[in-house]
Amino acid sequence: MNDPDSSLLAQRRGRPCFDETFVAEHLAQHWGSRFRDGEWGIESLDSDRDQAFFLCGPETDHYLLKIANSDTEEKPLLLEAACAEALAAAGLVHQALVASDDGQRAVLFEGPAGSHSARLMSWLPGRLYAEQRPHDAVLHERLGVALAEMDLALASVDPDLGERSLEWDLSQASAAIDRHMKEIDEHG
């Protein structure tokens, strides 16, 4: 669980720090038609810059609530939406954005770190590749086919939307190391 008061550093970096009560209230406010009836489980998920919650419904309804860092520009959010639309147009399984009751793809949540774009998405069940055993030829073929289909579907997405710096992006590892060299030297 995320403690909303535990990290001043996270607030300075613009990371959202909302608790389950806040999330429940805002789900009812913005997506009330989906969240009025029944008991919903709200579970905080690990996230680097943003905040995410798994929403477990009373039957088989499950969703993902993604709350963006207040420093996130609009382009990455537009990229996310464009990718979902391209995958849908190709008939591929994907996470779909769920419009709010007033038809918005995203709503604003106000918090200590500023304004955060919140998006509700369908839950895409599955298992991590690393946890799937065995890694046999059939699995490799299925993975290869799925990646090829996704690659073809995403070819229509505007590449200018994809410019974003992420700490965990291996293609940007050298720049990340340079930015954090002082901490690396201090802590080994």
PDB file of N, CA and C in Angstrom, residues 80-179:
ATOM      1  N   GLU A  80      -0.271   6.540 -25.676  1.00  0.00           N
ATOM      2  CA  GLU A  80      -0.937   5.393 -25.061  1.00  0.00           C
ATOM      3  C   GLU A  80      -2.320   5.171 -25.691  1.00  0.00           C
ATOM      4  N   ALA A  81      -3.060   6.245 -25.868  1.00  0.00           N
ATOM      5  CA  ALA A  81      -4.393   6.149 -26.470  1.00  0.00           C
ATOM      6  C   ALA A  81      -4.300   5.725 -27.930  1.00  0.00           C
ATOM      7  N   ALA A  82      -3.342   6.290 -28.677  1.00  0.00           N
ATOM      8  CA  ALA A  82      -3.185   5.938 -30.089  1.00  0.00           C
ATOM      9  C   ALA A  82      -2.804   4.467 -30.252  1.00  0.00           C
ATOM     10  N   CYS A  83      -1.966   3.956 -29.362  1.00  0.00           N
ATOM     11  CA  CYS A  83      -1.586   2.540 -29.422  1.00  0.00           C
ATOM     12  C   CYS A  83      -2.795   1.644 -29.154  1.00  0.00           C
ATOM     13  N   ALA A  84      -3.585   1.992 -28.150  1.00  0.00           N
ATOM     14  CA  ALA A  84      -4.786   1.198 -27.847  1.00  0.00           C
ATOM     15  C   ALA A  84      -5.733   1.191 -29.036  1.00  0.00           C
ATOM     16  N   GLU A  85      -5.907   2.351 -29.670  1.00  0.00           N
ATOM     17  CA  GLU A  85      -6.799   2.438 -30.825  1.00  0.00           C
ATOM     18  C   GLU A  85      -6.269   1.619 -31.999  1.00  0.00           C
ATOM     19  N   ALA A  86      -4.964   1.651 -32.232  1.00  0.00           N
ATOM     20  CA  ALA A  86      -4.369   0.881 -33.335  1.00  0.00           C
ATOM     21  C   ALA A  86      -4.507  -0.622 -33.091  1.00  0.00           C
ATOM     22  N   LEU A  87      -4.304  -1.057 -31.866  1.00  0.00           N
ATOM     23  CA  LEU A  87      -4.450  -2.478 -31.540  1.00  0.00           C
ATOM     24  C   LEU A  87      -5.905  -2.918 -31.688  1.00  0.00           C
ATOM     25  N   ALA A  88      -6.829  -2.052 -31.272  1.00  0.00           N
ATOM     26  CA  ALA A  88      -8.257  -2.360 -31.410  1.00  0.00           C
ATOM     27  C   ALA A  88      -8.643  -2.463 -32.882  1.00  0.00           C
ATOM     28  N   ALA A  89      -8.151  -1.537 -33.703  1.00  0.00           N
ATOM     29  CA  ALA A  89      -8.476  -1.543 -35.132  1.00  0.00           C
ATOM     30  C   ALA A  89      -7.974  -2.817 -35.816  1.00  0.00           C
ATOM     31  N   ALA A  90      -6.877  -3.372 -35.300  1.00  0.00           N
ATOM     32  CA  ALA A  90      -6.320  -4.604 -35.866  1.00  0.00           C
ATOM     33  C   ALA A  90      -6.984  -5.852 -35.277  1.00  0.00           C
ATOM     34  N   GLY A  91      -7.895  -5.657 -34.325  1.00  0.00           N
ATOM     35  CA  GLY A  91      -8.584  -6.792 -33.715  1.00  0.00           C
ATOM     36  C   GLY A  91      -7.733  -7.558 -32.721  1.00  0.00           C
ATOM     37  N   LEU A  92      -6.714  -6.904 -32.172  1.00  0.00           N
ATOM     38  CA  LEU A  92      -5.823  -7.567 -31.220  1.00  0.00           C
ATOM     39  C   LEU A  92      -6.276  -7.309 -29.783  1.00  0.00           C
ATOM     40  N   VAL A  93      -5.969  -8.243 -28.911  1.00  0.00           N
ATOM     41  CA  VAL A  93      -6.278  -8.093 -27.493  1.00  0.00           C
ATOM     42  C   VAL A  93      -5.423  -6.957 -26.946  1.00  0.00           C
ATOM     43  N   HIS A  94      -6.047  -6.065 -26.208  1.00  0.00           N
ATOM     44  CA  HIS A  94      -5.344  -4.899 -25.684  1.00  0.00           C
ATOM     45  C   HIS A  94      -6.104  -4.327 -24.497  1.00  0.00           C
ATOM     46  N   GLN A  95      -5.443  -3.429 -23.781  1.00  0.00           N
ATOM     47  CA  GLN A  95      -6.127  -2.680 -22.733  1.00  0.00           C
ATOM     48  C   GLN A  95      -6.851  -1.523 -23.390  1.00  0.00           C
ATOM     49  N   ALA A  96      -8.132  -1.415 -23.133  1.00  0.00           N
ATOM     50  CA  ALA A  96      -8.930  -0.351 -23.722  1.00  0.00           C
ATOM     51  C   ALA A  96      -9.174   0.749 -22.702  1.00  0.00           C
ATOM     52  N   LEU A  97      -9.099   1.988 -23.160  1.00  0.00           N
ATOM     53  CA  LEU A  97      -9.469   3.105 -22.304  1.00  0.00           C
ATOM     54  C   LEU A  97     -10.977   3.083 -22.094  1.00  0.00           C
ATOM     55  N   VAL A  98     -11.402   3.328 -20.860  1.00  0.00           N
ATOM     56  CA  VAL A  98     -12.820   3.336 -20.501  1.00  0.00           C
ATOM     57  C   VAL A  98     -13.213   4.787 -20.237  1.00  0.00           C
ATOM     58  N   ALA A  99     -14.127   5.297 -21.034  1.00  0.00           N
ATOM     59  CA  ALA A  99     -14.542   6.697 -20.891  1.00  0.00           C
ATOM     60  C   ALA A  99     -15.258   6.912 -19.562  1.00  0.00           C
ATOM     61  N   SER A 100     -15.086   8.117 -19.027  1.00  0.00           N
ATOM     62  CA  SER A 100     -15.804   8.501 -17.801  1.00  0.00           C
ATOM     63  C   SER A 100     -17.281   8.664 -18.140  1.00  0.00           C
ATOM     64  N   ASP A 101     -18.100   8.855 -17.127  1.00  0.00           N
ATOM     65  CA  ASP A 101     -19.544   9.018 -17.355  1.00  0.00           C
ATOM     66  C   ASP A 101     -19.862  10.194 -18.275  1.00  0.00           C
ATOM     67  N   ASP A 102     -18.988  11.200 -18.305  1.00  0.00           N
ATOM     68  CA  ASP A 102     -19.237  12.334 -19.200  1.00  0.00           C
ATOM     69  C   ASP A 102     -18.454  12.222 -20.513  1.00  0.00           C
ATOM     70  N   GLY A 103     -17.941  11.011 -20.807  1.00  0.00           N
ATOM     71  CA  GLY A 103     -17.320  10.743 -22.105  1.00  0.00           C
ATOM     72  C   GLY A 103     -15.850  11.076 -22.240  1.00  0.00           C
ATOM     73  N   GLN A 104     -15.166  11.417 -21.152  1.00  0.00           N
ATOM     74  CA  GLN A 104     -13.751  11.785 -21.214  1.00  0.00           C
ATOM     75  C   GLN A 104     -12.858  10.548 -21.128  1.00  0.00           C
ATOM     76  N   ARG A 105     -11.743  10.573 -21.885  1.00  0.00           N
ATOM     77  CA  ARG A 105     -10.760   9.483 -21.802  1.00  0.00           C
ATOM     78  C   ARG A 105      -9.932   9.577 -20.531  1.00  0.00           C
ATOM     79  N   ALA A 106      -9.795  10.795 -20.026  1.00  0.00           N
ATOM     80  CA  ALA A 106      -9.011  11.026 -18.815  1.00  0.00           C
ATOM     81  C   ALA A 106      -9.682  12.119 -17.998  1.00  0.00           C
ATOM     82  N   VAL A 107      -9.515  12.034 -16.690  1.00  0.00           N
ATOM     83  CA  VAL A 107     -10.013  13.063 -15.785  1.00  0.00           C
ATOM     84  C   VAL A 107      -8.845  13.533 -14.929  1.00  0.00           C
ATOM     85  N   LEU A 108      -8.984  14.702 -14.324  1.00  0.00           N
ATOM     86  CA  LEU A 108      -7.919  15.229 -13.477  1.00  0.00           C
ATOM     87  C   LEU A 108      -8.196  14.919 -12.015  1.00  0.00           C
ATOM     88  N   PHE A 109      -7.150  14.437 -11.336  1.00  0.00           N
ATOM     89  CA  PHE A 109      -7.169  14.263  -9.891  1.00  0.00           C
ATOM     90  C   PHE A 109      -6.222  15.313  -9.330  1.00  0.00           C
ATOM     91  N   GLU A 110      -6.675  16.078  -8.353  1.00  0.00           N
ATOM     92  CA  GLU A 110      -5.833  17.089  -7.722  1.00  0.00           C
ATOM     93  C   GLU A 110      -5.222  16.505  -6.455  1.00  0.00           C
ATOM     94  N   GLY A 111      -3.916  16.680  -6.305  1.00  0.00           N
ATOM     95  CA  GLY A 111      -3.236  16.160  -5.126  1.00  0.00           C
ATOM     96  C   GLY A 111      -2.097  17.059  -4.697  1.00  0.00           C
ATOM     97  N   PRO A 112      -1.351  16.668  -3.670  1.00  0.00           N
ATOM     98  CA  PRO A 112      -0.256  17.486  -3.150  1.00  0.00           C
ATOM     99  C   PRO A 112       0.825  17.791  -4.180  1.00  0.00           C
ATOM    100  N   ALA A 113       0.995  16.896  -5.157  1.00  0.00           N
ATOM    101  CA  ALA A 113       2.035  17.088  -6.169  1.00  0.00           C
ATOM    102  C   ALA A 113       1.503  17.784  -7.419  1.00  0.00           C
ATOM    103  N   GLY A 114       0.228  18.196  -7.413  1.00  0.00           N
ATOM    104  CA  GLY A 114      -0.328  18.900  -8.566  1.00  0.00           C
ATOM    105  C   GLY A 114      -1.498  18.162  -9.193  1.00  0.00           C
ATOM    106  N   SER A 115      -1.754  18.483 -10.460  1.00  0.00           N
ATOM    107  CA  SER A 115      -2.833  17.853 -11.217  1.00  0.00           C
ATOM    108  C   SER A 115      -2.317  16.602 -11.917  1.00  0.00           C
ATOM    109  N   HIS A 116      -3.095  15.534 -11.817  1.00  0.00           N
ATOM    110  CA  HIS A 116      -2.699  14.242 -12.392  1.00  0.00           C
ATOM    111  C   HIS A 116      -3.794  13.747 -13.325  1.00  0.00           C
ATOM    112  N   SER A 117      -3.406  13.332 -14.504  1.00  0.00           N
ATOM    113  CA  SER A 117      -4.348  12.741 -15.451  1.00  0.00           C
ATOM    114  C   SER A 117      -4.606  11.296 -15.027  1.00  0.00           C
ATOM    115  N   ALA A 118      -5.876  10.965 -14.821  1.00  0.00           N
ATOM    116  CA  ALA A 118      -6.250   9.609 -14.408  1.00  0.00           C
ATOM    117  C   ALA A 118      -7.024   8.947 -15.545  1.00  0.00           C
ATOM    118  N   ARG A 119      -6.624   7.720 -15.886  1.00  0.00           N
ATOM    119  CA  ARG A 119      -7.278   6.969 -16.953  1.00  0.00           C
ATOM    120  C   ARG A 119      -7.697   5.608 -16.425  1.00  0.00           C
ATOM    121  N   LEU A 120      -8.920   5.238 -16.732  1.00  0.00           N
ATOM    122  CA  LEU A 120      -9.424   3.916 -16.380  1.00  0.00           C
ATOM    123  C   LEU A 120      -9.273   3.036 -17.609  1.00  0.00           C
ATOM    124  N   MET A 121      -8.731   1.849 -17.405  1.00  0.00           N
ATOM    125  CA  MET A 121      -8.483   0.932 -18.515  1.00  0.00           C
ATOM    126  C   MET A 121      -9.027  -0.446 -18.172  1.00  0.00           C
ATOM    127  N   SER A 122      -9.390  -1.170 -19.209  1.00  0.00           N
ATOM    128  CA  SER A 122      -9.789  -2.552 -18.988  1.00  0.00           C
ATOM    129  C   SER A 122      -8.577  -3.318 -18.459  1.00  0.00           C
ATOM    130  N   TRP A 123      -8.837  -4.351 -17.687  1.00  0.00           N
ATOM    131  CA  TRP A 123      -7.778  -5.185 -17.126  1.00  0.00           C
ATOM    132  C   TRP A 123      -7.465  -6.278 -18.129  1.00  0.00           C
ATOM    133  N   LEU A 124      -6.202  -6.442 -18.420  1.00  0.00           N
ATOM    134  CA  LEU A 124      -5.766  -7.481 -19.347  1.00  0.00           C
ATOM    135  C   LEU A 124      -5.092  -8.578 -18.533  1.00  0.00           C
ATOM    136  N   PRO A 125      -5.802  -9.692 -18.300  1.00  0.00           N
ATOM    137  CA  PRO A 125      -5.211 -10.747 -17.473  1.00  0.00           C
ATOM    138  C   PRO A 125      -4.083 -11.453 -18.219  1.00  0.00           C
ATOM    139  N   GLY A 126      -3.201 -12.024 -17.472  1.00  0.00           N
ATOM    140  CA  GLY A 126      -2.108 -12.760 -18.087  1.00  0.00           C
ATOM    141  C   GLY A 126      -1.049 -13.111 -17.065  1.00  0.00           C
ATOM    142  N   ARG A 127      -0.011 -13.746 -17.572  1.00  0.00           N
ATOM    143  CA  ARG A 127       1.130 -14.121 -16.735  1.00  0.00           C
ATOM    144  C   ARG A 127       2.387 -13.545 -17.340  1.00  0.00           C
ATOM    145  N   LEU A 128       3.345 -13.221 -16.493  1.00  0.00           N
ATOM    146  CA  LEU A 128       4.629 -12.731 -16.971  1.00  0.00           C
ATOM    147  C   LEU A 128       5.345 -13.849 -17.729  1.00  0.00           C
ATOM    148  N   TYR A 129       6.004 -13.484 -18.801  1.00  0.00           N
ATOM    149  CA  TYR A 129       6.756 -14.458 -19.598  1.00  0.00           C
ATOM    150  C   TYR A 129       7.771 -15.182 -18.725  1.00  0.00           C
ATOM    151  N   ALA A 130       8.419 -14.460 -17.830  1.00  0.00           N
ATOM    152  CA  ALA A 130       9.441 -15.059 -16.962  1.00  0.00           C
ATOM    153  C   ALA A 130       8.860 -16.131 -16.048  1.00  0.00           C
ATOM    154  N   GLU A 131       7.558 -16.029 -15.742  1.00  0.00           N
ATOM    155  CA  GLU A 131       6.918 -17.003 -14.854  1.00  0.00           C
ATOM    156  C   GLU A 131       6.325 -18.193 -15.610  1.00  0.00           C
ATOM    157  N   GLN A 132       6.228 -18.087 -16.925  1.00  0.00           N
ATOM    158  CA  GLN A 132       5.660 -19.161 -17.742  1.00  0.00           C
ATOM    159  C   GLN A 132       6.717 -20.238 -17.966  1.00  0.00           C
ATOM    160  N   ARG A 133       6.387 -21.464 -17.664  1.00  0.00           N
ATOM    161  CA  ARG A 133       7.286 -22.601 -17.902  1.00  0.00           C
ATOM    162  C   ARG A 133       6.508 -23.705 -18.562  1.00  0.00           C
ATOM    163  N   PRO A 134       7.050 -24.407 -19.480  1.00  0.00           N
ATOM    164  CA  PRO A 134       8.402 -24.229 -20.022  1.00  0.00           C
ATOM    165  C   PRO A 134       8.433 -23.166 -21.111  1.00  0.00           C
ATOM    166  N   HIS A 135       9.622 -22.680 -21.388  1.00  0.00           N
ATOM    167  CA  HIS A 135       9.839 -21.780 -22.527  1.00  0.00           C
ATOM    168  C   HIS A 135      10.163 -22.667 -23.725  1.00  0.00           C
ATOM    169  N   ASP A 136       9.145 -23.264 -24.271  1.00  0.00           N
ATOM    170  CA  ASP A 136       9.347 -24.202 -25.372  1.00  0.00           C
ATOM    171  C   ASP A 136       9.116 -23.525 -26.717  1.00  0.00           C
ATOM    172  N   ALA A 137       9.283 -24.279 -27.790  1.00  0.00           N
ATOM    173  CA  ALA A 137       9.147 -23.740 -29.148  1.00  0.00           C
ATOM    174  C   ALA A 137       7.745 -23.200 -29.406  1.00  0.00           C
ATOM    175  N   VAL A 138       6.731 -23.845 -28.848  1.00  0.00           N
ATOM    176  CA  VAL A 138       5.356 -23.380 -29.050  1.00  0.00           C
ATOM    177  C   VAL A 138       5.168 -21.997 -28.428  1.00  0.00           C
ATOM    178  N   LEU A 139       5.655 -21.813 -27.211  1.00  0.00           N
ATOM    179  CA  LEU A 139       5.549 -20.510 -26.552  1.00  0.00           C
ATOM    180  C   LEU A 139       6.322 -19.450 -27.330  1.00  0.00           C
ATOM    181  N   HIS A 140       7.536 -19.790 -27.770  1.00  0.00           N
ATOM    182  CA  HIS A 140       8.334 -18.833 -28.542  1.00  0.00           C
ATOM    183  C   HIS A 140       7.626 -18.441 -29.834  1.00  0.00           C
ATOM    184  N   GLU A 141       7.014 -19.395 -30.504  1.00  0.00           N
ATOM    185  CA  GLU A 141       6.293 -19.090 -31.740  1.00  0.00           C
ATOM    186  C   GLU A 141       5.094 -18.179 -31.463  1.00  0.00           C
ATOM    187  N   ARG A 142       4.336 -18.502 -30.416  1.00  0.00           N
ATOM    188  CA  ARG A 142       3.169 -17.678 -30.072  1.00  0.00           C
ATOM    189  C   ARG A 142       3.586 -16.254 -29.725  1.00  0.00           C
ATOM    190  N   LEU A 143       4.679 -16.124 -28.986  1.00  0.00           N
ATOM    191  CA  LEU A 143       5.185 -14.801 -28.626  1.00  0.00           C
ATOM    192  C   LEU A 143       5.633 -14.052 -29.876  1.00  0.00           C
ATOM    193  N   GLY A 144       6.352 -14.712 -30.756  1.00  0.00           N
ATOM    194  CA  GLY A 144       6.816 -14.084 -31.988  1.00  0.00           C
ATOM    195  C   GLY A 144       5.671 -13.615 -32.867  1.00  0.00           C
ATOM    196  N   VAL A 145       4.643 -14.440 -33.011  1.00  0.00           N
ATOM    197  CA  VAL A 145       3.477 -14.066 -33.807  1.00  0.00           C
ATOM    198  C   VAL A 145       2.781 -12.861 -33.180  1.00  0.00           C
ATOM    199  N   ALA A 146       2.594 -12.897 -31.876  1.00  0.00           N
ATOM    200  CA  ALA A 146       1.922 -11.779 -31.188  1.00  0.00           C
ATOM    201  C   ALA A 146       2.707 -10.480 -31.356  1.00  0.00           C
ATOM    202  N   LEU A 147       4.025 -10.537 -31.219  1.00  0.00           N
ATOM    203  CA  LEU A 147       4.849  -9.332 -31.378  1.00  0.00           C
ATOM    204  C   LEU A 147       4.802  -8.822 -32.813  1.00  0.00           C
ATOM    205  N   ALA A 148       4.812  -9.721 -33.789  1.00  0.00           N
ATOM    206  CA  ALA A 148       4.734  -9.307 -35.194  1.00  0.00           C
ATOM    207  C   ALA A 148       3.394  -8.636 -35.480  1.00  0.00           C
ATOM    208  N   GLU A 149       2.312  -9.214 -34.966  1.00  0.00           N
ATOM    209  CA  GLU A 149       0.984  -8.612 -35.173  1.00  0.00           C
ATOM    210  C   GLU A 149       0.903  -7.233 -34.527  1.00  0.00           C
ATOM    211  N   MET A 150       1.451  -7.121 -33.326  1.00  0.00           N
ATOM    212  CA  MET A 150       1.454  -5.824 -32.656  1.00  0.00           C
ATOM    213  C   MET A 150       2.297  -4.814 -33.423  1.00  0.00           C
ATOM    214  N   ASP A 151       3.458  -5.244 -33.910  1.00  0.00           N
ATOM    215  CA  ASP A 151       4.347  -4.364 -34.659  1.00  0.00           C
ATOM    216  C   ASP A 151       3.644  -3.817 -35.899  1.00  0.00           C
ATOM    217  N   LEU A 152       2.958  -4.683 -36.632  1.00  0.00           N
ATOM    218  CA  LEU A 152       2.216  -4.254 -37.821  1.00  0.00           C
ATOM    219  C   LEU A 152       1.100  -3.275 -37.448  1.00  0.00           C
ATOM    220  N   ALA A 153       0.381  -3.573 -36.377  1.00  0.00           N
ATOM    221  CA  ALA A 153      -0.729  -2.705 -35.959  1.00  0.00           C
ATOM    222  C   ALA A 153      -0.222  -1.342 -35.510  1.00  0.00           C
ATOM    223  N   LEU A 154       0.912  -1.303 -34.836  1.00  0.00           N
ATOM    224  CA  LEU A 154       1.421  -0.047 -34.286  1.00  0.00           C
ATOM    225  C   LEU A 154       2.182   0.790 -35.311  1.00  0.00           C
ATOM    226  N   ALA A 155       2.394   0.241 -36.512  1.00  0.00           N
ATOM    227  CA  ALA A 155       3.102   0.990 -37.557  1.00  0.00           C
ATOM    228  C   ALA A 155       2.350   2.257 -37.951  1.00  0.00           C
ATOM    229  N   SER A 156       1.044   2.286 -37.715  1.00  0.00           N
ATOM    230  CA  SER A 156       0.241   3.453 -38.093  1.00  0.00           C
ATOM    231  C   SER A 156       0.282   4.568 -37.041  1.00  0.00           C
ATOM    232  N   VAL A 157       0.870   4.310 -35.903  1.00  0.00           N
ATOM    233  CA  VAL A 157       0.898   5.300 -34.820  1.00  0.00           C
ATOM    234  C   VAL A 157       1.959   6.360 -35.114  1.00  0.00           C
ATOM    235  N   ASP A 158       1.621   7.616 -34.886  1.00  0.00           N
ATOM    236  CA  ASP A 158       2.528   8.742 -35.122  1.00  0.00           C
ATOM    237  C   ASP A 158       3.775   8.594 -34.254  1.00  0.00           C
ATOM    238  N   PRO A 159       4.960   8.421 -34.871  1.00  0.00           N
ATOM    239  CA  PRO A 159       6.183   8.215 -34.078  1.00  0.00           C
ATOM    240  C   PRO A 159       6.582   9.433 -33.252  1.00  0.00           C
ATOM    241  N   ASP A 160       6.112  10.617 -33.619  1.00  0.00           N
ATOM    242  CA  ASP A 160       6.458  11.814 -32.846  1.00  0.00           C
ATOM    243  C   ASP A 160       5.841  11.798 -31.451  1.00  0.00           C
ATOM    244  N   LEU A 161       4.816  10.972 -31.252  1.00  0.00           N
ATOM    245  CA  LEU A 161       4.211  10.877 -29.924  1.00  0.00           C
ATOM    246  C   LEU A 161       5.082  10.069 -28.963  1.00  0.00           C
ATOM    247  N   GLY A 162       6.048   9.322 -29.491  1.00  0.00           N
ATOM    248  CA  GLY A 162       6.806   8.379 -28.684  1.00  0.00           C
ATOM    249  C   GLY A 162       8.018   8.910 -27.963  1.00  0.00           C
ATOM    250  N   GLU A 163       8.297  10.164 -28.054  1.00  0.00           N
ATOM    251  CA  GLU A 163       9.482  10.703 -27.398  1.00  0.00           C
ATOM    252  C   GLU A 163       9.215  10.888 -25.911  1.00  0.00           C
ATOM    253  N   ARG A 164       9.900  10.067 -25.099  1.00  0.00           N
ATOM    254  CA  ARG A 164       9.732  10.155 -23.643  1.00  0.00           C
ATOM    255  C   ARG A 164      10.963   9.566 -22.979  1.00  0.00           C
ATOM    256  N   SER A 165      11.449  10.208 -21.973  1.00  0.00           N
ATOM    257  CA  SER A 165      12.605   9.723 -21.241  1.00  0.00           C
ATOM    258  C   SER A 165      12.140   8.929 -20.027  1.00  0.00           C
ATOM    259  N   LEU A 166      12.581   7.673 -19.961  1.00  0.00           N
ATOM    260  CA  LEU A 166      12.240   6.808 -18.831  1.00  0.00           C
ATOM    261  C   LEU A 166      13.530   6.252 -18.231  1.00  0.00           C
ATOM    262  N   GLU A 167      13.642   6.283 -16.914  1.00  0.00           N
ATOM    263  CA  GLU A 167      14.850   5.822 -16.240  1.00  0.00           C
ATOM    264  C   GLU A 167      15.211   4.373 -16.580  1.00  0.00           C
ATOM    265  N   TRP A 168      14.215   3.524 -16.798  1.00  0.00           N
ATOM    266  CA  TRP A 168      14.470   2.106 -17.007  1.00  0.00           C
ATOM    267  C   TRP A 168      14.674   1.735 -18.474  1.00  0.00           C
ATOM    268  N   ASP A 169      14.628   2.715 -19.387  1.00  0.00           N
ATOM    269  CA  ASP A 169      14.820   2.455 -20.815  1.00  0.00           C
ATOM    270  C   ASP A 169      16.299   2.173 -21.068  1.00  0.00           C
ATOM    271  N   LEU A 170      16.617   0.933 -21.444  1.00  0.00           N
ATOM    272  CA  LEU A 170      18.012   0.536 -21.620  1.00  0.00           C
ATOM    273  C   LEU A 170      18.717   1.341 -22.706  1.00  0.00           C
ATOM    274  N   SER A 171      17.981   1.822 -23.691  1.00  0.00           N
ATOM    275  CA  SER A 171      18.616   2.628 -24.737  1.00  0.00           C
ATOM    276  C   SER A 171      19.077   3.975 -24.189  1.00  0.00           C
ATOM    277  N   GLN A 172      18.599   4.343 -22.992  1.00  0.00           N
ATOM    278  CA  GLN A 172      18.991   5.600 -22.368  1.00  0.00           C
ATOM    279  C   GLN A 172      19.823   5.371 -21.105  1.00  0.00           C
ATOM    280  N   ALA A 173      20.368   4.164 -20.967  1.00  0.00           N
ATOM    281  CA  ALA A 173      21.098   3.806 -19.751  1.00  0.00           C
ATOM    282  C   ALA A 173      22.299   4.713 -19.505  1.00  0.00           C
ATOM    283  N   SER A 174      23.040   5.034 -20.547  1.00  0.00           N
ATOM    284  CA  SER A 174      24.233   5.862 -20.378  1.00  0.00           C
ATOM    285  C   SER A 174      23.875   7.230 -19.800  1.00  0.00           C
ATOM    286  N   ALA A 175      22.823   7.844 -20.310  1.00  0.00           N
ATOM    287  CA  ALA A 175      22.396   9.154 -19.801  1.00  0.00           C
ATOM    288  C   ALA A 175      21.911   9.042 -18.353  1.00  0.00           C
ATOM    289  N   ALA A 176      21.205   7.963 -18.027  1.00  0.00           N
ATOM    290  CA  ALA A 176      20.723   7.770 -16.652  1.00  0.00           C
ATOM    291  C   ALA A 176      21.894   7.594 -15.696  1.00  0.00           C
ATOM    292  N   ILE A 177      22.897   6.845 -16.104  1.00  0.00           N
ATOM    293  CA  ILE A 177      24.084   6.651 -15.263  1.00  0.00           C
ATOM    294  C   ILE A 177      24.789   7.980 -15.054  1.00  0.00           C
ATOM    295  N   ASP A 178      24.936   8.746 -16.124  1.00  0.00           N
ATOM    296  CA  ASP A 178      25.573  10.057 -15.997  1.00  0.00           C
ATOM    297  C   ASP A 178      24.820  10.959 -15.019  1.00  0.00           C
ATOM    298  N   ARG A 179      23.482  10.948 -15.096  1.00  0.00           N
ATOM    299  CA  ARG A 179      22.675  11.787 -14.202  1.00  0.00           C
ATOM    300  C   ARG A 179      22.824  11.367 -12.743  1.00  0.00           C
TER     301      ARG A 179
END
